[in-house]
């Protein structure tokens, strides 16, 4: 019923990645990803985009969602969060119905946290989606959208990025 | 012609006093009822019960052994004071209970024995005591030698230096920390860690990549008085680290692992579970499996404590909002609710939550803020209370409510719940409902009362009846050491000015009662003779019934706290 954290070593490492510069692995993800613009106004110099890439591991087709936050300004951007939960990813159907939310099935530590993004810095955070809904049931193949949220006040939300779920093959 | 005085009494702690005004001393006042024109009871009667005494027993003593010990000495067990581990031992007619207690103290199973003192004011029965509160008055501040202690405001705000005189915790009390893990070999934690579990890696080897769990653990029970780092709330305790996240160091916990960990804690002897996290938001988060795990732990007697949430919004996070879980909001060093601390009717209490110094990986210390930090202050205090003999989650919650220092609106309110937790009052069983409130006057050595003696309702509202005509102070007093004297270690307060009673009802007479540590404070008098000055003061339906004291004419009147819908002790989540 409740999605348990996956134990695919490579993707686990990737999912948990929160880096201050682009590494080789993440570069591959980024280069194959679609991006769209950010709707944040409170953080004008912070450009936030979400990308989708396909990864096949051991015969399993997985989606990797990546949020990239680039500080285009000359000053550090300070992101303050009311908990340990800093980002979220949401998959929606074409009619707008929420299909999956990354934070579903997770709890957030209730400690105030913050993150500083230096001028010119690109911060990356990636998670894996296995094509299931928030109860763990498989989602029908088809067209979906994904967007990411930065859980500051106000919450920053990226534009939606469309993608196709081809269906899981053995 | 007798009048009435109504108001609200606050048990203010020393830390709060230091934020406001200085105090004046009225030491060693003897309470007498000599000038009563109307009988209350027998003043100057026996200072202790003629038929029984009180005793507590060493940890691990079984009820059979206790019964046998009593019989061996020729006594019998009358009853156990609920939730305390204190036994009332009956003595045969003709035996002086004081000397019986003295003799009984020699028994190797006996931890402490003393006469069952009755308070002299009104001859009312002695209030329920906790084992650790037995004995002589003690108010020496116990200050640990940990070098960072001066940078910790939390223990001071909770009156812990006074509480530590009575108990420093017990290594037989276990607090499970369901969190990001704990740095188990941290030099200021290592001695207090018991075997835990990493539910991600499926191993008993636990570490903490994030830091949050290590910080929480240090608040509950960093090794204290070891000349290293900080002081924990418990000088003796076992912390069971239960890691419910992956090794990425993120601030996310996994719900399925939390559920597993809660059951694990209940099955592995945890007395208290700390849950410094939020599942879902204002309207989401409830989960049937989590609900079952909470019920499982609650039925096993586990006290669960959780964070109210950090969004600064008028809703309380799950699982904190569950009635079986103690919900904790946060205050800053000014004792004002932190702007980010969630609030609502489900908040039980508040605790220090901003700028909290605690342990951090690796071998370090850090400041952090959040209801995450307030929660272990309460979980740690719950462990101290359990070490003092309080038994069961309902008793812990009730005692936390009734010993808290009221903040915000009078009585329970949504911003502060029942108020700021008070370590000293909690471990000595100094519930506000055990306070005696009365009108009278004193000459510095003798206090004479001129009214009935009332006990406040759990939220602090009181009503003193039968006030004689004249000008009187209003007094509030908890005889913490049960010796019939207002002295060191008691809670005591007096209005700074007199009220004049001519048979009318006087309302809005507020009273601040503080621990008497050699300097008894006078109290503030806020408003007088204005029937509506308190706004919501009223007798609710079904409440307000006079409760006759068993020992004479004292009438204890319970009022309904504002907004509690008719019952005097079950506002909020209805525990």
XYZ file of C-alpha atoms in Angstrom, chain B residues 15-563:
549
model
C 12.509 31.866 34.328
C 9.343 33.798 33.516
C 9.795 35.806 36.702
C 13.257 36.767 35.557
C 11.702 38.142 32.377
C 9.372 40.399 34.349
C 9.648 41.850 37.836
C 11.688 41.186 40.927
C 10.172 39.701 44.024
C 9.915 40.260 47.748
C 10.266 37.705 50.473
C 7.707 36.267 52.868
C 9.634 33.291 54.178
C 8.426 30.625 56.538
C 4.838 31.730 56.962
C 2.791 29.487 59.247
C -0.737 29.017 58.035
C -3.431 29.165 60.665
C -7.158 29.572 60.701
C -7.348 31.163 64.097
C -9.672 34.039 63.432
C -12.273 32.220 61.447
C -15.658 33.489 62.409
C -17.219 30.567 60.649
C -15.945 27.023 61.078
C -14.012 25.567 58.204
C -12.633 22.572 59.947
C -10.435 22.007 62.921
C -7.449 24.314 62.670
C -4.381 22.994 64.314
C -5.651 19.426 64.110
C -3.357 16.508 63.465
C -0.633 17.413 61.027
C -0.867 13.967 59.518
C -3.385 11.203 59.127
C -3.806 9.214 62.373
C -4.469 5.933 60.600
C -1.963 5.614 57.783
C 1.328 6.708 56.264
C 2.804 6.934 52.765
C 5.541 4.767 51.318
C 7.281 4.207 48.031
C 9.361 1.162 47.150
C 12.574 0.526 45.334
C 12.251 0.040 41.564
C 11.519 -3.545 40.661
C 9.692 -4.392 43.866
C 6.600 -6.451 43.023
C 3.168 -5.841 44.471
C 3.348 -9.206 46.232
C 6.626 -8.225 47.895
C 5.096 -4.906 48.929
C 2.068 -6.600 50.455
C 4.330 -9.066 52.281
C 6.555 -6.272 53.564
C 3.581 -4.372 54.962
C 2.251 -7.472 56.668
C 5.669 -8.340 58.068
C 5.582 -5.047 59.934
C 1.993 -5.515 61.040
C 0.464 -3.082 58.545
C -1.793 -3.420 55.561
C -2.033 -1.696 52.220
C -4.918 0.706 52.109
C -4.554 1.816 48.520
C -2.095 2.985 45.903
C -2.258 6.605 44.881
C -3.137 6.349 41.242
C -0.377 7.105 38.816
C 2.304 7.641 41.451
C 3.620 4.351 42.783
C 2.971 5.661 46.298
C 1.185 3.363 48.713
C -1.059 4.408 51.548
C -0.233 1.985 54.362
C -2.776 1.516 57.146
C -1.531 1.167 60.722
C -3.489 -0.488 63.560
C -5.285 1.680 66.061
C -2.956 2.971 68.737
C 0.160 3.084 66.556
C 1.594 6.471 65.715
C 1.903 6.582 61.911
C 4.935 8.885 62.070
C 6.958 6.432 64.126
C 5.570 3.577 62.044
C 6.817 5.296 58.904
C 10.193 5.824 60.494
C 10.444 2.160 61.375
C 9.159 1.065 57.965
C 11.858 3.136 56.270
C 14.412 0.658 57.542
C 12.959 -2.110 55.399
C 15.322 -2.798 52.467
C 12.476 -2.738 49.944
C 11.329 0.691 51.035
C 12.577 3.711 49.167
C 10.858 6.270 51.334
C 8.181 6.419 54.003
C 6.641 9.389 55.726
C 3.488 10.473 57.533
C 0.483 11.248 55.373
C 0.509 14.953 56.082
C -2.707 16.859 55.896
C -2.524 20.479 54.948
C -3.588 22.718 57.767
C -5.442 25.186 55.634
C -9.037 24.195 55.990
C -7.974 20.792 57.089
C -8.147 19.620 53.499
C -6.594 16.295 52.701
C -3.051 16.285 51.459
C -2.934 16.370 47.698
C -1.622 13.464 45.737
C 2.142 13.273 45.911
C 4.727 11.770 43.677
C 7.369 9.508 45.083
C 10.197 11.840 44.297
C 8.447 14.709 46.034
C 8.396 12.996 49.383
C 10.751 14.329 51.953
C 11.894 17.690 53.043
C 11.676 20.896 51.133
C 14.361 21.333 48.575
C 14.776 24.213 46.253
C 18.457 24.297 45.636
C 19.024 24.798 41.962
C 20.893 21.862 40.518
C 23.097 23.188 37.762
C 25.131 20.728 35.714
C 28.771 21.312 34.881
C 28.366 20.887 31.134
C 30.281 23.750 29.546
C 27.540 24.675 27.054
C 24.799 24.625 29.684
C 24.836 28.436 29.982
C 23.899 28.554 26.293
C 20.825 26.359 26.817
C 17.750 28.359 27.719
C 15.349 25.426 27.469
C 16.079 23.692 30.796
C 15.865 27.020 32.635
C 12.558 27.915 31.001
C 11.199 24.562 32.123
C 12.368 24.924 35.761
C 14.516 21.846 35.350
C 17.237 22.945 37.799
C 14.536 22.694 40.479
C 13.203 19.414 39.104
C 16.657 17.789 39.078
C 16.734 18.143 42.845
C 13.930 15.580 42.919
C 14.830 13.335 40.007
C 17.503 13.187 37.338
C 15.718 10.470 35.424
C 16.234 6.755 35.394
C 18.184 4.344 33.234
C 15.137 2.090 33.410
C 13.147 4.601 31.335
C 13.492 4.301 27.553
C 12.708 7.002 25.021
C 12.482 5.900 21.391
C 13.480 8.509 18.833
C 11.804 7.800 15.479
C 13.907 9.966 13.253
C 16.854 10.275 10.876
C 18.965 8.110 13.175
C 21.355 9.155 15.905
C 25.124 9.436 16.031
C 25.261 6.735 18.665
C 28.946 7.223 19.481
C 28.679 10.969 19.963
C 30.790 11.705 23.053
C 27.880 13.481 24.743
C 25.364 10.734 23.924
C 27.160 7.395 23.852
C 26.457 6.391 27.438
C 22.728 6.846 27.024
C 22.101 4.912 23.831
C 20.396 1.547 23.905
C 20.070 -0.792 20.935
C 18.001 0.725 18.175
C 17.222 -0.181 14.603
C 17.785 1.158 11.097
C 14.601 0.302 9.196
C 16.150 1.238 5.856
C 19.275 -0.879 6.055
C 17.609 -3.487 8.299
C 20.331 -3.473 10.904
C 20.796 -2.520 14.522
C 23.750 -0.378 13.495
C 22.295 3.132 13.426
C 23.880 6.328 12.211
C 22.551 9.761 11.341
C 23.478 11.376 8.047
C 21.076 14.298 8.446
C 21.713 15.398 12.033
C 18.130 15.991 13.089
C 17.763 12.793 15.109
C 21.035 13.420 16.911
C 19.835 16.883 17.868
C 16.538 15.515 19.192
C 18.313 12.792 21.168
C 20.618 15.286 22.858
C 17.707 17.388 24.086
C 16.109 14.330 25.673
C 19.178 12.908 27.257
C 22.669 14.083 26.392
C 25.100 12.768 28.977
C 24.849 15.392 31.680
C 27.231 16.716 34.305
C 30.081 15.092 32.416
C 31.928 18.343 31.709
C 31.275 17.805 27.994
C 28.913 19.733 25.761
C 25.326 20.194 26.831
C 22.920 18.979 29.493
C 20.058 16.683 28.591
C 16.702 16.866 30.291
C 17.401 13.412 31.693
C 20.722 12.791 33.420
C 19.831 9.110 33.323
C 17.819 7.612 30.476
C 18.022 5.135 27.622
C 17.571 6.510 24.121
C 16.474 4.014 21.464
C 17.357 5.383 18.006
C 14.973 4.186 15.299
C 16.088 5.317 11.860
C 13.264 5.620 9.336
C 14.928 7.210 6.339
C 17.463 6.393 3.695
C 21.126 7.334 3.758
C 20.796 10.426 1.591
C 20.728 12.818 4.511
C 17.421 14.292 3.412
C 14.818 15.584 5.817
C 12.200 13.107 4.666
C 11.133 10.133 6.689
C 9.344 7.104 5.296
C 5.811 6.544 6.559
C 5.886 2.769 6.304
C 9.086 2.691 8.324
C 7.603 5.059 10.909
C 4.680 2.687 11.375
C 7.042 -0.230 11.751
C 9.229 1.717 14.176
C 6.324 2.736 16.387
C 5.306 -0.887 16.822
C 8.929 -1.848 17.349
C 9.257 0.751 20.091
C 6.135 -0.531 21.833
C 7.427 -4.099 21.590
C 10.905 -3.267 22.845
C 10.134 -1.513 26.080
C 9.944 2.121 25.068
C 8.126 4.234 27.674
C 8.085 7.355 25.518
C 8.228 7.841 21.748
C 9.441 11.111 20.266
C 7.980 11.989 16.866
C 9.492 15.255 15.647
C 7.849 15.040 12.257
C 4.716 15.786 10.316
C 2.826 13.519 7.963
C 0.682 15.311 5.367
C -0.640 18.769 6.123
C -3.737 20.548 7.445
C -6.195 17.996 6.165
C -4.099 15.045 5.029
C -1.753 12.653 6.721
C -4.123 10.368 8.600
C -3.274 6.817 7.716
C -5.107 3.699 8.886
C -1.884 1.791 9.523
C -0.384 4.676 11.472
C -3.609 4.886 13.428
C -3.352 1.208 14.304
C 0.268 1.610 15.359
C -0.658 4.549 17.588
C -3.429 2.521 19.174
C -1.057 -0.398 19.646
C 1.544 1.763 21.382
C -1.043 3.616 23.451
C -2.604 0.366 24.641
C 0.848 -0.765 25.733
C 1.230 2.331 27.876
C 3.601 4.223 25.620
C 3.526 8.018 25.874
C 3.739 9.502 22.382
C 4.828 13.078 21.797
C 4.776 14.823 18.418
C 5.412 18.167 16.745
C 2.532 20.592 16.097
C 4.120 21.689 12.818
C 6.124 24.631 11.531
C 3.857 26.436 9.099
C 2.625 29.059 11.547
C -0.899 28.069 10.584
C -4.032 27.402 12.644
C -3.905 23.649 12.233
C -2.009 20.969 14.058
C 0.017 18.418 12.166
C -0.562 14.680 12.119
C 0.208 12.622 14.180
C 0.367 15.371 16.819
C -3.330 16.126 16.397
C -4.280 12.555 17.278
C -5.918 12.555 20.744
C -3.598 9.788 21.944
C -0.518 11.830 21.059
C 0.752 14.842 23.003
C 0.975 17.768 20.579
C 3.771 20.237 21.232
C 4.049 23.804 19.983
C 7.143 25.982 20.281
C 8.015 29.153 22.149
C 11.132 31.262 21.936
C 13.292 32.542 24.806
C 10.737 35.341 25.362
C 8.093 32.640 26.006
C 6.045 33.897 23.085
C 4.775 31.383 20.520
C 7.245 31.140 17.679
C 5.735 32.707 14.573
C 6.184 29.469 12.672
C 4.649 27.221 15.341
C 1.272 25.811 14.309
C -1.617 26.237 16.681
C -5.103 24.929 17.286
C -7.286 23.313 19.890
C -5.288 20.081 19.671
C -2.097 21.698 20.998
C -1.455 20.180 24.417
C 1.486 22.237 25.626
C 4.327 24.404 24.377
C 8.046 24.004 25.022
C 11.307 25.705 24.069
C 11.725 25.384 20.307
C 13.844 28.132 18.861
C 17.605 28.506 19.052
C 18.056 25.200 20.784
C 21.604 23.975 21.234
C 22.098 20.222 21.079
C 24.280 17.415 19.826
C 25.041 17.136 16.104
C 27.070 14.758 13.960
C 29.918 14.291 13.929
C 30.962 14.822 17.547
C 29.621 18.337 17.307
C 26.915 20.679 18.620
C 24.511 22.921 16.733
C 21.627 25.320 17.178
C 18.346 24.435 15.536
C 14.736 25.626 15.624
C 11.382 24.008 15.088
C 8.569 22.180 16.797
C 10.965 19.285 16.223
C 13.038 20.787 19.033
C 10.077 21.559 21.303
C 8.848 17.972 21.067
C 11.866 16.295 22.730
C 11.717 18.828 25.554
C 8.308 17.360 26.373
C 9.280 13.765 25.599
C 12.276 14.224 27.877
C 10.113 15.658 30.624
C 7.685 12.755 30.196
C 10.625 10.426 30.842
C 11.512 12.382 34.003
C 7.893 12.140 35.143
C 7.840 8.401 34.513
C 11.026 8.129 36.556
C 9.102 10.002 39.271
C 6.331 7.437 39.257
C 3.737 8.790 36.829
C 2.273 5.858 34.948
C 0.650 5.729 31.552
C 0.144 8.159 28.661
C -3.148 9.558 29.957
C -1.672 10.319 33.374
C 1.404 11.907 31.789
C -0.736 14.117 29.546
C -3.019 15.162 32.394
C -0.096 15.992 34.654
C 1.601 17.976 31.866
C -1.596 19.976 31.386
C -2.196 20.687 35.042
C 1.375 21.601 35.911
C 2.033 23.830 32.901
C 2.589 27.531 33.259
C -0.414 29.152 31.601
C 0.493 31.432 28.702
C -1.708 33.427 26.369
C -5.415 33.606 27.124
C -6.372 32.383 30.607
C -6.649 28.633 30.764
C -6.228 26.345 27.814
C -6.041 28.114 24.489
C -5.180 27.240 20.935
C -1.886 29.099 20.771
C -0.240 27.645 23.846
C -2.468 24.723 24.792
C -2.272 24.383 28.548
C 0.915 26.414 28.587
C 4.650 25.993 28.975
C 5.688 22.697 30.527
C 7.083 23.040 34.044
C 9.614 20.392 35.008
C 9.604 21.079 38.732
C 5.824 21.079 39.035
C 5.541 17.992 36.833
C 7.935 15.820 38.837
C 6.599 16.979 42.200
C 2.971 16.493 41.196
C 2.236 20.156 41.837
C -0.905 20.250 39.756
C -2.719 23.562 39.753
C -5.790 21.691 40.979
C -3.939 20.907 44.221
C -3.459 24.599 44.908
C -5.270 26.257 47.781
C -6.632 29.696 47.061
C -8.095 31.829 49.800
C -8.523 35.362 51.126
C -6.633 36.504 54.175
C -3.753 38.509 55.533
C -0.360 37.913 57.002
C 2.066 39.686 59.295
C 5.148 38.095 57.821
C 5.100 35.072 60.076
C 1.470 34.089 60.440
C -1.076 33.949 57.684
C -4.714 34.075 58.691
C -7.387 33.238 56.206
C -10.819 34.772 56.074
C -12.621 32.736 53.484
C -13.268 29.245 52.316
C -10.369 27.508 50.622
C -10.789 26.828 46.937
C -8.905 24.785 44.396
C -8.555 26.151 40.876
C -9.924 24.311 37.884
C -7.291 22.761 35.572
C -7.091 25.948 33.523
C -6.427 28.079 36.610
C -9.839 29.662 37.179
C -10.705 29.876 40.839
C -13.621 30.973 42.954
C -13.135 31.726 46.623
C -16.395 31.721 48.552
C -17.384 32.834 52.027
C -15.053 35.797 51.993
C -15.534 37.732 55.199
C -16.176 41.461 55.109
C -12.891 43.313 55.184
C -9.789 44.027 53.139
C -7.800 40.938 52.241
C -5.098 39.646 50.036
C -5.769 36.620 47.875
C -3.263 33.826 48.326
C -2.382 30.815 46.238
C -0.325 28.029 47.694
C 0.770 24.518 46.831
C 2.322 22.788 49.794
C 4.822 20.856 47.690
C 6.542 19.248 50.665
C 3.309 18.757 52.625
C 4.558 20.187 55.884
C 1.762 22.697 56.415
C 4.176 25.589 56.015
C 4.623 28.019 53.225
C 8.333 27.569 52.812
C 11.102 26.844 50.362
C 10.015 24.672 47.506
C 6.323 25.481 47.724
C 4.376 27.376 45.129
C 3.167 30.570 46.689
C 1.765 33.890 45.636
C -0.166 36.805 47.034
C -1.870 39.685 45.353
C 0.217 42.844 45.809
C -2.832 44.750 46.935
C -5.924 44.006 48.991
C -9.427 43.465 47.756
C -12.257 44.864 49.822
C -15.067 42.422 50.403
C -18.473 43.632 51.482
C -20.486 40.625 50.447
C -20.363 41.249 46.725
C -18.766 39.161 44.055
C -15.398 40.444 42.915
C -14.067 39.102 39.644
C -10.868 39.348 37.644
C -8.543 39.002 40.610
C -5.574 37.404 38.929
C -2.843 35.832 40.902
C 0.666 34.730 40.034
C 2.042 31.874 42.063
C 5.704 30.985 41.850
C 8.119 28.539 43.315
C 9.394 29.874 46.614
C 13.141 29.585 46.468
C 14.003 31.794 49.381
C 12.319 34.803 47.905
C 8.576 34.583 47.771
C 7.242 36.885 45.110
C 4.262 39.065 45.531
C 1.826 38.842 42.720
C 0.042 41.064 40.309
C -3.511 42.163 40.844
C -5.134 42.608 37.488
C -8.527 44.216 37.611
C -11.175 44.154 40.308
C -14.925 44.336 40.740
C -15.648 44.205 37.062
C -18.006 41.320 36.434
C -17.033 40.974 32.807
C -13.386 41.892 33.050
C -12.307 38.406 32.204
C -14.696 38.095 29.329
C -15.299 34.404 29.261
C -15.441 33.588 32.920
C -18.535 31.588 33.525
C -19.884 28.484 35.034
C -20.511 26.019 32.305
C -23.393 23.623 32.148
C -22.780 20.649 34.334
C -19.814 22.248 36.003
C -19.725 24.497 38.998
C -21.049 21.829 41.269
C -19.798 22.325 44.753
C -17.604 19.521 45.928
C -17.690 19.147 49.649
C -14.327 18.506 51.149
C -14.434 15.413 53.247
C -12.977 17.095 56.240
C -15.334 19.913 57.046
C -16.916 22.962 55.575
C -14.451 23.738 52.811
C -16.142 23.988 49.489
C -14.089 23.455 46.412
C -15.695 24.905 43.345
C -14.636 23.911 39.913
C -15.222 26.283 37.060
C -15.322 25.575 33.413
C -12.428 26.977 31.425
C -13.470 29.192 28.588
C -14.488 27.290 25.526
